[in-house]
Amino acid sequence: MGNFIDDFHEGFARFKKNEKLGFINQCGKIVVEAKFESVTPFKNKIAIVRRGFEVIENGPYKTQKGGKYGAIDKTGNLIIPYEFDFISEFSDNNTANAKVGNKDVIINSKGKIIK
């Protein structure tokens, strides 16, 4: 797949360059360099990142398996290290569902397990 620019969410759009993902602002300025293997659009000022996964192709479809999840802020700083086996989008109260090993947990926006 070639390079692309995604839709805007919270004033930022993902873009792909040389198989890595980053973000531009609405003026087209790069605000987060394209350095991530996988990153979601921002939700509640946080984007979920993932690395070390396997890409599985099934006809025209691709899925990701394995790897570790973390999260970045709108400057591209890693605010949650790549320590989780899954992290959902962050809710309006800045918590997310996550998985560590076989344990389901709830984390805050700093990656601390709160439940």
CSV table of C-alpha atoms in Angstrom, one decimal:
chain,number,residue,atom,x,y,z
A,1,MET,CA,0.0,0.0,0.0
A,2,GLY,CA,1.3,3.5,-0.8
A,3,ASN,CA,1.3,6.6,1.2
A,4,PHE,CA,-2.0,8.2,2.3
A,5,ILE,CA,-3.6,10.9,4.5
A,6,ASP,CA,-6.5,9.9,6.7
A,7,ASP,CA,-9.6,11.9,7.9
A,8,PHE,CA,-9.1,14.5,10.6
A,9,HIS,CA,-9.9,13.7,14.2
A,10,GLU,CA,-9.4,16.2,17.0
A,11,GLY,CA,-7.5,18.4,14.5
A,12,PHE,CA,-5.0,15.8,13.4
A,13,ALA,CA,-4.9,13.3,10.5
A,14,ARG,CA,-2.8,10.2,10.2
A,15,PHE,CA,-0.5,10.0,7.2
A,16,LYS,CA,1.7,7.2,6.0
A,17,LYS,CA,5.2,7.6,4.6
A,18,ASN,CA,7.6,4.8,3.9
A,19,GLU,CA,5.4,2.2,5.7
A,20,LYS,CA,5.3,4.3,8.9
A,21,LEU,CA,2.5,6.4,10.4
A,22,GLY,CA,2.5,9.9,11.8
A,23,PHE,CA,0.2,13.0,12.1
A,24,ILE,CA,-0.4,16.3,10.3
A,25,ASN,CA,-2.4,19.2,11.5
A,26,GLN,CA,-5.2,21.0,9.5
A,27,CYS,CA,-2.6,23.3,7.9
A,28,GLY,CA,-0.8,20.2,6.5
A,29,LYS,CA,2.2,20.6,8.9
A,30,ILE,CA,3.7,17.4,10.2
A,31,VAL,CA,3.2,17.5,14.0
A,32,VAL,CA,4.2,13.9,14.7
A,33,GLU,CA,6.8,12.3,12.4
A,34,ALA,CA,5.9,9.1,10.6
A,35,LYS,CA,7.7,6.6,12.9
A,36,PHE,CA,4.9,4.3,14.1
A,37,GLU,CA,4.1,0.8,12.8
A,38,SER,CA,0.5,1.2,13.8
A,39,VAL,CA,-1.4,4.1,15.4
A,40,THR,CA,-5.1,4.9,15.8
A,41,PRO,CA,-6.6,8.3,15.3
A,42,PHE,CA,-6.6,10.5,18.4
A,43,LYS,CA,-9.5,10.2,20.8
A,44,ASN,CA,-9.6,12.3,24.0
A,45,LYS,CA,-6.1,13.6,23.1
A,46,ILE,CA,-4.5,10.0,23.1
A,47,ALA,CA,-3.6,7.7,20.2
A,48,ILE,CA,-3.0,4.0,20.7
A,49,VAL,CA,0.3,2.7,19.1
A,50,ARG,CA,1.3,-0.9,18.5
A,51,ARG,CA,4.6,-2.5,17.5
A,52,GLY,CA,6.0,-5.9,17.0
A,53,PHE,CA,2.9,-7.5,15.5
A,54,GLU,CA,2.5,-9.9,12.6
A,55,VAL,CA,0.5,-8.9,9.6
A,56,ILE,CA,-1.8,-11.7,8.4
A,57,GLU,CA,-3.2,-11.4,4.8
A,58,ASN,CA,-6.4,-13.1,3.9
A,59,GLY,CA,-7.2,-12.2,0.3
A,60,PRO,CA,-7.7,-8.4,0.1
A,61,TYR,CA,-7.9,-8.1,3.9
A,62,LYS,CA,-5.1,-7.6,6.4
A,63,THR,CA,-5.2,-8.1,10.2
A,64,GLN,CA,-2.6,-7.7,12.9
A,65,LYS,CA,-1.7,-10.3,15.4
A,66,GLY,CA,0.4,-10.1,18.5
A,67,GLY,CA,2.7,-7.2,19.4
A,68,LYS,CA,2.6,-4.8,22.3
A,69,TYR,CA,0.4,-1.7,22.7
A,70,GLY,CA,1.2,1.8,24.2
A,71,ALA,CA,-0.1,5.3,23.7
A,72,ILE,CA,1.1,8.7,22.6
A,73,ASP,CA,0.0,12.3,23.2
A,74,LYS,CA,-0.5,14.9,20.5
A,75,THR,CA,3.2,15.8,20.4
A,76,GLY,CA,4.1,12.1,19.7
A,77,ASN,CA,5.6,11.5,23.1
A,78,LEU,CA,5.1,7.9,24.4
A,79,ILE,CA,2.9,8.4,27.5
A,80,ILE,CA,2.2,4.7,28.0
A,81,PRO,CA,5.1,2.3,27.2
A,82,TYR,CA,4.6,-0.7,24.9
A,83,GLU,CA,3.7,-3.0,27.8
A,84,PHE,CA,0.2,-4.1,27.1
A,85,ASP,CA,-1.3,-6.9,25.0
A,86,PHE,CA,-4.3,-4.6,24.1
A,87,ILE,CA,-5.5,-1.1,24.8
A,88,SER,CA,-8.9,0.2,23.7
A,89,GLU,CA,-9.7,3.9,22.9
A,90,PHE,CA,-9.7,6.1,25.9
A,91,SER,CA,-13.1,7.2,27.2
A,92,ASP,CA,-14.1,10.7,28.2
A,93,ASN,CA,-13.0,10.0,31.7
A,94,ASN,CA,-9.5,9.2,30.5
A,95,THR,CA,-9.6,5.4,31.2
A,96,ALA,CA,-9.3,2.5,28.8
A,97,ASN,CA,-9.8,-1.2,28.8
A,98,ALA,CA,-6.5,-3.0,28.5
A,99,LYS,CA,-5.1,-6.5,28.7
A,100,VAL,CA,-1.9,-7.7,30.3
A,101,GLY,CA,-1.2,-11.4,29.7
A,102,ASN,CA,-4.6,-13.0,30.3
A,103,LYS,CA,-5.8,-10.3,32.7
A,104,ASP,CA,-8.3,-7.7,31.7
A,105,VAL,CA,-7.6,-4.4,33.5
A,106,ILE,CA,-8.6,-0.7,33.3
A,107,ILE,CA,-5.8,1.8,33.0
A,108,ASN,CA,-5.6,5.6,33.3
A,109,SER,CA,-4.0,7.9,30.7
A,110,LYS,CA,-0.5,7.3,32.3
A,111,GLY,CA,-0.8,3.5,31.9
A,112,LYS,CA,-1.4,2.9,35.6
A,113,ILE,CA,-3.7,0.0,36.3
A,114,ILE,CA,-6.6,1.3,38.3
A,115,LYS,CA,-8.8,-1.8,38.3
